[in-house]
PDB file of C-alpha atoms in Angstrom:
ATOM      1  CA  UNK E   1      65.375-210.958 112.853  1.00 39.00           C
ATOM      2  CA  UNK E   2      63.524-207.472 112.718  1.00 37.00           C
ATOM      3  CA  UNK E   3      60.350-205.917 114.866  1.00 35.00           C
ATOM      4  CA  UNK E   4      58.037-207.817 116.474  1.00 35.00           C
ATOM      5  CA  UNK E   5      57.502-210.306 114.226  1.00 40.00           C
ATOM      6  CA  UNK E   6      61.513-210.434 113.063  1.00 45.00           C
ATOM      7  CA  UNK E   7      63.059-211.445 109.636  1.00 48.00           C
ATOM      8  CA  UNK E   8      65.950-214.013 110.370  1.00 55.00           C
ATOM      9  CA  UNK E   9      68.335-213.512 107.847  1.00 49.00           C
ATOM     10  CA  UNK E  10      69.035-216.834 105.217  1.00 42.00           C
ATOM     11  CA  UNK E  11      69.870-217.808 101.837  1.00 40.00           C
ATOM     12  CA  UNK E  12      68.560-220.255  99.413  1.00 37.00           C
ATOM     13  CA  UNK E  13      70.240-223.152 100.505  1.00 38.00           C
ATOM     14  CA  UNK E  14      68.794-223.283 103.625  1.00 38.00           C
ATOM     15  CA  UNK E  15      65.031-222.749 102.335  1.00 37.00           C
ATOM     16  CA  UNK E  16      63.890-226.442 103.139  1.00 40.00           C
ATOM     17  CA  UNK E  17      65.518-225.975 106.638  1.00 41.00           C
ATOM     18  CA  UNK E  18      63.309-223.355 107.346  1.00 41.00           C
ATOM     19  CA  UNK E  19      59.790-224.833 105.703  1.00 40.00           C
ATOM     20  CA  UNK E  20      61.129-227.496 109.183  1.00 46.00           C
ATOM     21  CA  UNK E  21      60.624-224.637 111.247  1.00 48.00           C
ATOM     22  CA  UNK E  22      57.978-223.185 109.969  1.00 44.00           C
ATOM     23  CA  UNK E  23      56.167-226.521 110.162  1.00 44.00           C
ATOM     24  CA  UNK E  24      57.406-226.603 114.052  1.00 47.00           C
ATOM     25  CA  UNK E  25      55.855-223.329 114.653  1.00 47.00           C
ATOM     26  CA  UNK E  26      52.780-224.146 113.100  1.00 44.00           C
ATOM     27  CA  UNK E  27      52.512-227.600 115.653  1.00 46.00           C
ATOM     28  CA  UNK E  28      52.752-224.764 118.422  1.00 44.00           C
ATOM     29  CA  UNK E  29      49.410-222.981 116.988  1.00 42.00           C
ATOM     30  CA  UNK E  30      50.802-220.167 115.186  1.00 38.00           C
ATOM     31  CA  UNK E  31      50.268-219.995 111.499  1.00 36.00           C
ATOM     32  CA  UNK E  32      53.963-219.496 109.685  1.00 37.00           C
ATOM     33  CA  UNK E  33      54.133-217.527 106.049  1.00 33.00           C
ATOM     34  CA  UNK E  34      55.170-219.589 103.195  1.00 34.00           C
ATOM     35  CA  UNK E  35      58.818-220.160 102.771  1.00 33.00           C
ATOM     36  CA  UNK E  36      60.222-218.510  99.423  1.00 27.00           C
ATOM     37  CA  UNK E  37      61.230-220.037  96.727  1.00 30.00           C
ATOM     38  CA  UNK E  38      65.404-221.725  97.014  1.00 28.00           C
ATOM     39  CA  UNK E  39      67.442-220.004  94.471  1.00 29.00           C
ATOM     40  CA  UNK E  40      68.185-217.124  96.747  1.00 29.00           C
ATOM     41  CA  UNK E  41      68.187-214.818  99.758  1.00 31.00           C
ATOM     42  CA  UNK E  42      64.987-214.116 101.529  1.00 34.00           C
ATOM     43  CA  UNK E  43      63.654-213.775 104.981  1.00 38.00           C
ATOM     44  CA  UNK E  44      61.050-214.996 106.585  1.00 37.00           C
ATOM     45  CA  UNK E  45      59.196-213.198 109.845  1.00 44.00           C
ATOM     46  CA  UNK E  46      58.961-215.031 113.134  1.00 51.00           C
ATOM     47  CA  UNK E  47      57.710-214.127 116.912  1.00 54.00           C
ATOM     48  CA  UNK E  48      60.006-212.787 119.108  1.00 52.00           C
ATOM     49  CA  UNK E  49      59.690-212.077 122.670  1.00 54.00           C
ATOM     50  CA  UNK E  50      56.824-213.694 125.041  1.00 57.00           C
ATOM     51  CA  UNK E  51      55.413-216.054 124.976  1.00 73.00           C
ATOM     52  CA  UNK E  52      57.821-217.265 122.471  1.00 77.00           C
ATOM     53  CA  UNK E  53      61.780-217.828 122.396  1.00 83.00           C
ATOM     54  CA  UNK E  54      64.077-218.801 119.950  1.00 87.00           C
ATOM     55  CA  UNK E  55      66.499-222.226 120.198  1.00 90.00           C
ATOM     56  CA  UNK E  56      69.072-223.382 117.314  1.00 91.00           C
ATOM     57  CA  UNK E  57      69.372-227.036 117.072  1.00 91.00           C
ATOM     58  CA  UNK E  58      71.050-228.786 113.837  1.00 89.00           C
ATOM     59  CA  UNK E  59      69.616-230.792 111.224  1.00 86.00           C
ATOM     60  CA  UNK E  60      70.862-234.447 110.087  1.00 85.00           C
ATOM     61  CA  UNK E  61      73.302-232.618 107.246  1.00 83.00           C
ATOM     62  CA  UNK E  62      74.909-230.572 109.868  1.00 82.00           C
ATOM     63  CA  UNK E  63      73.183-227.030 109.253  1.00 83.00           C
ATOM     64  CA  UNK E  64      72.174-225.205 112.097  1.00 84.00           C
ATOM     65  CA  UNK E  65      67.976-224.835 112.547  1.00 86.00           C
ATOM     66  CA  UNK E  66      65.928-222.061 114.113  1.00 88.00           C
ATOM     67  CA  UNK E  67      63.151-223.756 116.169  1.00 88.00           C
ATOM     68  CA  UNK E  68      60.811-221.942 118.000  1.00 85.00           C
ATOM     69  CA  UNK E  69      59.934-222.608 121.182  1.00 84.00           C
ATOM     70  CA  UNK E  70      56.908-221.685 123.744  1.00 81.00           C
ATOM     71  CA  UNK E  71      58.821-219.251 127.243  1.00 75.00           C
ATOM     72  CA  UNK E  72      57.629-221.937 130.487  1.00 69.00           C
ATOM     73  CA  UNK E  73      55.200-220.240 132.466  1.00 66.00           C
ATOM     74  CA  UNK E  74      56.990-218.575 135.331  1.00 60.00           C
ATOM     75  CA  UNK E  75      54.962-215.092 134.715  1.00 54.00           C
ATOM     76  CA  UNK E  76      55.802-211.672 133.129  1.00 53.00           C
ATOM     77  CA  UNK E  77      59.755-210.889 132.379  1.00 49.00           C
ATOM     78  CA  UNK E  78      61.432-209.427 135.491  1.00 50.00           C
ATOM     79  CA  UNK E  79      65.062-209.017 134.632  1.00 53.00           C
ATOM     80  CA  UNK E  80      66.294-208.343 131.511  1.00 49.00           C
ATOM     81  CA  UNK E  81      68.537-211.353 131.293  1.00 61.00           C
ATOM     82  CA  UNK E  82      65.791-213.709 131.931  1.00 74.00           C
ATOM     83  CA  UNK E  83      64.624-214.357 128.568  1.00 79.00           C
ATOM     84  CA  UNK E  84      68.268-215.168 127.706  1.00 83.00           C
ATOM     85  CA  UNK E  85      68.334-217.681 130.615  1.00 84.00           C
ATOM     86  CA  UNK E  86      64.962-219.167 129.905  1.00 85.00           C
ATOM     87  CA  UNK E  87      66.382-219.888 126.148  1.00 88.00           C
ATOM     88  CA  UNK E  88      69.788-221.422 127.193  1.00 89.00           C
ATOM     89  CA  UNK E  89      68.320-223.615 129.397  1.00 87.00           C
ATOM     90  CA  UNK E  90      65.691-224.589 126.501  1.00 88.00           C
ATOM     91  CA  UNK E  91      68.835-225.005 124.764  1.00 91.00           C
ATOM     92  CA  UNK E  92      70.608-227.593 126.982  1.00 90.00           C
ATOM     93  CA  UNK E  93      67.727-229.508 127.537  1.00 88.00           C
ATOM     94  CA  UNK E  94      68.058-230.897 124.086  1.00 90.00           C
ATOM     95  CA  UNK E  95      65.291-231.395 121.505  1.00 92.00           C
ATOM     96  CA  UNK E  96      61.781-232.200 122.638  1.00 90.00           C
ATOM     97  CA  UNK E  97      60.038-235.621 121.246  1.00 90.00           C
ATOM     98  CA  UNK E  98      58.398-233.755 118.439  1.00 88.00           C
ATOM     99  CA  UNK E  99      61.820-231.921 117.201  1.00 89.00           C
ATOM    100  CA  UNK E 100      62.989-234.970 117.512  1.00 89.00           C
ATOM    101  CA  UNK E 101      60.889-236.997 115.086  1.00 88.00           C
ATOM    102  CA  UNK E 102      61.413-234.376 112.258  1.00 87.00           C
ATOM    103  CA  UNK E 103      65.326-235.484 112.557  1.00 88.00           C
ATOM    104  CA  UNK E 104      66.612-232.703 114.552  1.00 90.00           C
ATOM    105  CA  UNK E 105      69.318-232.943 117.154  1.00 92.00           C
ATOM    106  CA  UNK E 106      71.796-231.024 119.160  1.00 93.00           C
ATOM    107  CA  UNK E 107      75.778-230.896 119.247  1.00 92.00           C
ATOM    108  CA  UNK E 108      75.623-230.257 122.866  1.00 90.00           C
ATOM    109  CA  UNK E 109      76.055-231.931 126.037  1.00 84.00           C
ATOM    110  CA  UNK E 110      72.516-232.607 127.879  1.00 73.00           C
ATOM    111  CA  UNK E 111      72.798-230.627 131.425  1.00 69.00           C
ATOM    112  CA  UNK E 112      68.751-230.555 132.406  1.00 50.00           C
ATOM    113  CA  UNK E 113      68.788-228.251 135.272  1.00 56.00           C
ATOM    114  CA  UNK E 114      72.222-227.681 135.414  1.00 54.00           C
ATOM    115  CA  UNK E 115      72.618-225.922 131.815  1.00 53.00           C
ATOM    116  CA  UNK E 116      74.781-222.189 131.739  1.00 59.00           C
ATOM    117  CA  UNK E 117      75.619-220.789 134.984  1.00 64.00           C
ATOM    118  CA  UNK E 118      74.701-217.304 133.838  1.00 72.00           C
ATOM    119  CA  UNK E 119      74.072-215.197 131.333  1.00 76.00           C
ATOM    120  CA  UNK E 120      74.960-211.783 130.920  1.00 76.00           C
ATOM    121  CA  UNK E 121      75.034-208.417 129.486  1.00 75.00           C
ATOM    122  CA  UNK E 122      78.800-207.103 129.572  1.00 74.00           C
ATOM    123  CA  UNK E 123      79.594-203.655 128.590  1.00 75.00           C
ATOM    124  CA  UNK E 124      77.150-204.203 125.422  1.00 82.00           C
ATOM    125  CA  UNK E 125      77.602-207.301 124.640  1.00 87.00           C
ATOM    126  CA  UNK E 126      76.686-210.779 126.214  1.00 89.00           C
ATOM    127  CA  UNK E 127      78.798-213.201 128.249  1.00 88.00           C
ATOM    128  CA  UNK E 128      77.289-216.901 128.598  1.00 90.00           C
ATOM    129  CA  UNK E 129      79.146-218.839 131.368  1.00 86.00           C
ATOM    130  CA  UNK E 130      79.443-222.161 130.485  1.00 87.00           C
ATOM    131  CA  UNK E 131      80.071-225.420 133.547  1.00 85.00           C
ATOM    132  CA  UNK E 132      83.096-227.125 130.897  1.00 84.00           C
ATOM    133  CA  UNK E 133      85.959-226.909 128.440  1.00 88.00           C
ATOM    134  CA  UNK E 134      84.497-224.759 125.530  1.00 90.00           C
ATOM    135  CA  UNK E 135      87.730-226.495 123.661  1.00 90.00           C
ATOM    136  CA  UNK E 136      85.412-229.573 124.105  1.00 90.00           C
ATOM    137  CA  UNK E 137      82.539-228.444 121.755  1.00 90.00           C
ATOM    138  CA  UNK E 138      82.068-228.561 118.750  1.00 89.00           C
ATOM    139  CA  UNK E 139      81.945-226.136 116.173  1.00 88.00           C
ATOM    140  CA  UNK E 140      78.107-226.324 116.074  1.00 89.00           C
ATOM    141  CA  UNK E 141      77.314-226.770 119.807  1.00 91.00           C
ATOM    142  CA  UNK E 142      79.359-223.051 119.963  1.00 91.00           C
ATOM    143  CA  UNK E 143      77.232-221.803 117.160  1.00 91.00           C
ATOM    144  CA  UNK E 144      74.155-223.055 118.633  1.00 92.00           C
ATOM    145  CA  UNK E 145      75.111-221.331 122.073  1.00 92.00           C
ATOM    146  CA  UNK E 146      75.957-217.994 120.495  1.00 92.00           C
ATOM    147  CA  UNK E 147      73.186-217.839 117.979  1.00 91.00           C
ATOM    148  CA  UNK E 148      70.694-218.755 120.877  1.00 92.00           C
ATOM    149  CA  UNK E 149      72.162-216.531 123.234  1.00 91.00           C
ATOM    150  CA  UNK E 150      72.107-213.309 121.089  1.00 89.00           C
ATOM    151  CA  UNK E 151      68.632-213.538 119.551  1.00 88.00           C
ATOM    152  CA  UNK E 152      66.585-214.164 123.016  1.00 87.00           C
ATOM    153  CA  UNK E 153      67.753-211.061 123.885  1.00 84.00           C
ATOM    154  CA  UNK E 154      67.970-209.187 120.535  1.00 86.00           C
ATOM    155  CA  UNK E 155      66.063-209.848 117.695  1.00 82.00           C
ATOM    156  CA  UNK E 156      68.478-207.949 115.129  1.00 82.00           C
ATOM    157  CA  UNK E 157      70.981-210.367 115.819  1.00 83.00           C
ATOM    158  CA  UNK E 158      73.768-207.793 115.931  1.00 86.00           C
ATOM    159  CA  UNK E 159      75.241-208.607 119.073  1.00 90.00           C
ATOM    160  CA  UNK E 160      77.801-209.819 119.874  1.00 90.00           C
ATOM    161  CA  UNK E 161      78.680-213.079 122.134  1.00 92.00           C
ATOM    162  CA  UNK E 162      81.300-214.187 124.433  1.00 89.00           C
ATOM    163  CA  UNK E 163      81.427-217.845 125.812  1.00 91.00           C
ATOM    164  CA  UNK E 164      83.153-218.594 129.046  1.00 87.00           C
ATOM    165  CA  UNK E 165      84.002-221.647 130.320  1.00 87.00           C
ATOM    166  CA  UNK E 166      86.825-223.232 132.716  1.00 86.00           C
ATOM    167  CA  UNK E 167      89.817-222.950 129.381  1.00 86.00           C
ATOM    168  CA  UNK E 168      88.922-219.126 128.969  1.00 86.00           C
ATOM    169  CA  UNK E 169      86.574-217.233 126.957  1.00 87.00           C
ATOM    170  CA  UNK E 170      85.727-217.240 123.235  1.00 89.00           C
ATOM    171  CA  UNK E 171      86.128-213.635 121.259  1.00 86.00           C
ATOM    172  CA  UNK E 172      83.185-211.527 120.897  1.00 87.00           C
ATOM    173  CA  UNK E 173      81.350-212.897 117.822  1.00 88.00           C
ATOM    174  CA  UNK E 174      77.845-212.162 116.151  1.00 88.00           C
ATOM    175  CA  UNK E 175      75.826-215.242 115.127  1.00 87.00           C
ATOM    176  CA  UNK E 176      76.104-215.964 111.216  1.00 73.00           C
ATOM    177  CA  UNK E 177      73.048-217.511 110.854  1.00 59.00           C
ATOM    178  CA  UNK E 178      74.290-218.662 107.222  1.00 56.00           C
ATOM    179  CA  UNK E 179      76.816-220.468 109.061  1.00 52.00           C
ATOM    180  CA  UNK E 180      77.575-223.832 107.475  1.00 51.00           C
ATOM    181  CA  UNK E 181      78.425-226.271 110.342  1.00 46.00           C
ATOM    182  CA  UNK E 182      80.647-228.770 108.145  1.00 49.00           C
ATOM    183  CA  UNK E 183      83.068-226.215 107.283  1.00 46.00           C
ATOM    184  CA  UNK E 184      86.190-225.510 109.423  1.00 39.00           C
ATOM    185  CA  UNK E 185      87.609-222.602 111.078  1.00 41.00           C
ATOM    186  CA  UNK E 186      84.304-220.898 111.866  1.00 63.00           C
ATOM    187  CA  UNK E 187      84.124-221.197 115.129  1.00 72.00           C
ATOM    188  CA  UNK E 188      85.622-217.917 117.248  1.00 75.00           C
ATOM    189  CA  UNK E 189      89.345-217.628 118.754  1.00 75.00           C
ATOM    190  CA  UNK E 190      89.565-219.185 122.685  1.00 72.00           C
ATOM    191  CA  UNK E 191      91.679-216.341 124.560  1.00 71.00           C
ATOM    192  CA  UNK E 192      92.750-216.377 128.680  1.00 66.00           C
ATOM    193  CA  UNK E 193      91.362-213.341 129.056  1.00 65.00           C
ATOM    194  CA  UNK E 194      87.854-213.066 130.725  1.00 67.00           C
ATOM    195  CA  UNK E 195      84.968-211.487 129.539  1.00 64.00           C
ATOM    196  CA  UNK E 196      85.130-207.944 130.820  1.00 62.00           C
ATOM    197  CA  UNK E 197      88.774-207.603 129.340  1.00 66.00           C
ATOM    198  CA  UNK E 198      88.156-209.725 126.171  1.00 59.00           C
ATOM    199  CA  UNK E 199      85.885-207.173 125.301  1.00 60.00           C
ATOM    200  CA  UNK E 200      88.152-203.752 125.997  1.00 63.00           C
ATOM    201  CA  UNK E 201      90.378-205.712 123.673  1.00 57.00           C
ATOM    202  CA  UNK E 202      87.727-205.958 120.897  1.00 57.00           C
ATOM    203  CA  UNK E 203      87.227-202.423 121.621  1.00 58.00           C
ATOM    204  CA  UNK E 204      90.893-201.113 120.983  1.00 57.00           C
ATOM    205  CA  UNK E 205      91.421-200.243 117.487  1.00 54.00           C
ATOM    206  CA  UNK E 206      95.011-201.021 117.286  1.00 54.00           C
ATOM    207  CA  UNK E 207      94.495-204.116 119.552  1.00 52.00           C
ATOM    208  CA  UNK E 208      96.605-207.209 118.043  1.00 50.00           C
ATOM    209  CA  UNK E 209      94.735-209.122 115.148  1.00 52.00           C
ATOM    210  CA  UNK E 210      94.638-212.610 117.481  1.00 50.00           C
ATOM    211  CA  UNK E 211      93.717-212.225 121.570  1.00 54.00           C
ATOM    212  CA  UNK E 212      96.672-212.834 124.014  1.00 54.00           C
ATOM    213  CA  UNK E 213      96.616-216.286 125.593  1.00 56.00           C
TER     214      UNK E 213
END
């Protein structure tokens, strides 16, 4: 995603995932562009920031789904992790009735009011703190996290993401929103480390190619 009204990167294969969330945006009363044509790269814009946030849910043939979703109203922004919150616990909640009906679904486990237990900027990137084993996720309940995580709070989609939870912490890692859910060995490295350190190792250039522990 890009600007106010971001591009969210995607290529032709996933064209008639996105006319589904285009169609979802438009049931929320704003009018989507058309989708282009499969066959090949594209982007397509989409509202970013309030009122609006940004959830990833997965489709019935396993390919991860941009859905966009109305902020609740709990007035103006007044932290600058609360939009990243607000999403996560979106996230957890699971798909509403309508998402629902168009076949959509999530890999996750449903925690409704109990979802992350904070989310975080550290040292530029963000650390999500998860309640559970992220060795008990799958690969797309990670992605979804990650990808959900990082664009609430920055609409490139550049930034990195760490998930913590009571095993250790995942590797920094950007969302690939091209990422193919069925395939194996996407899903980041698990290290002991937490967050903070995790991500002076990502910062040493001759750090080792895996993460102790």
């Amino acid at each position: 995603m890009r600007g106010a009204h971001g591009t969210l990167r995607r290529s032709g294969r996933r064209a008639g995932a996105l006319v589904l969330a285009v169609a979802l945006l438009s049931g929320c009363g704003i009018s989507g562009t058309e989708p282009i044509e499969a066959g090949g790269p594209g982007a397509i814009p989409v509202p970013t920031g309030p009122p609006w946030m940004l959830v990833f849910l997965e489709s019935a043939e396993g390919a991860l789904i941009p859905v966009y979703r109305e902020r609740p109203p709990k007035g103006r922004i007044t932290r600058p992790d609360q939009p990243m919150d607000e999403a996560l616990q979106a996230l957890f909640e699971g798909p509403t009735p309508m998402e629902r009906d168009t076949g959509l679904r999530t890999a996750l486990p449903r925690l409704p009011g109990a979802g992350p237990t904070g989310a975080a900027r550290v040292d530029q990137r963000i650390a999500v703190k998860l309640p559970f084993r992220i060795a008990s996720l799958s690969d797309t309940a990670v992605w979804q996290t990650i990808c959900t995580a990082v664009y609430a709070v920055d609409p490139t989609g550049w930034t990195e993401v760490m998930l913590s939870g009571i095993d250790g912490t995942t590797v920094p890692t950007m969302c690939d929103a091209e990422v193919d859910s069925r395939r194996s060995g996407q899903r980041p490295e698990l290290s002991s480390m937490g967050p903070g350190e995790l991500g002076r190792w990502a910062d040493d250039p001759d750090r080792q190619t895996v993460p102790p522990g």
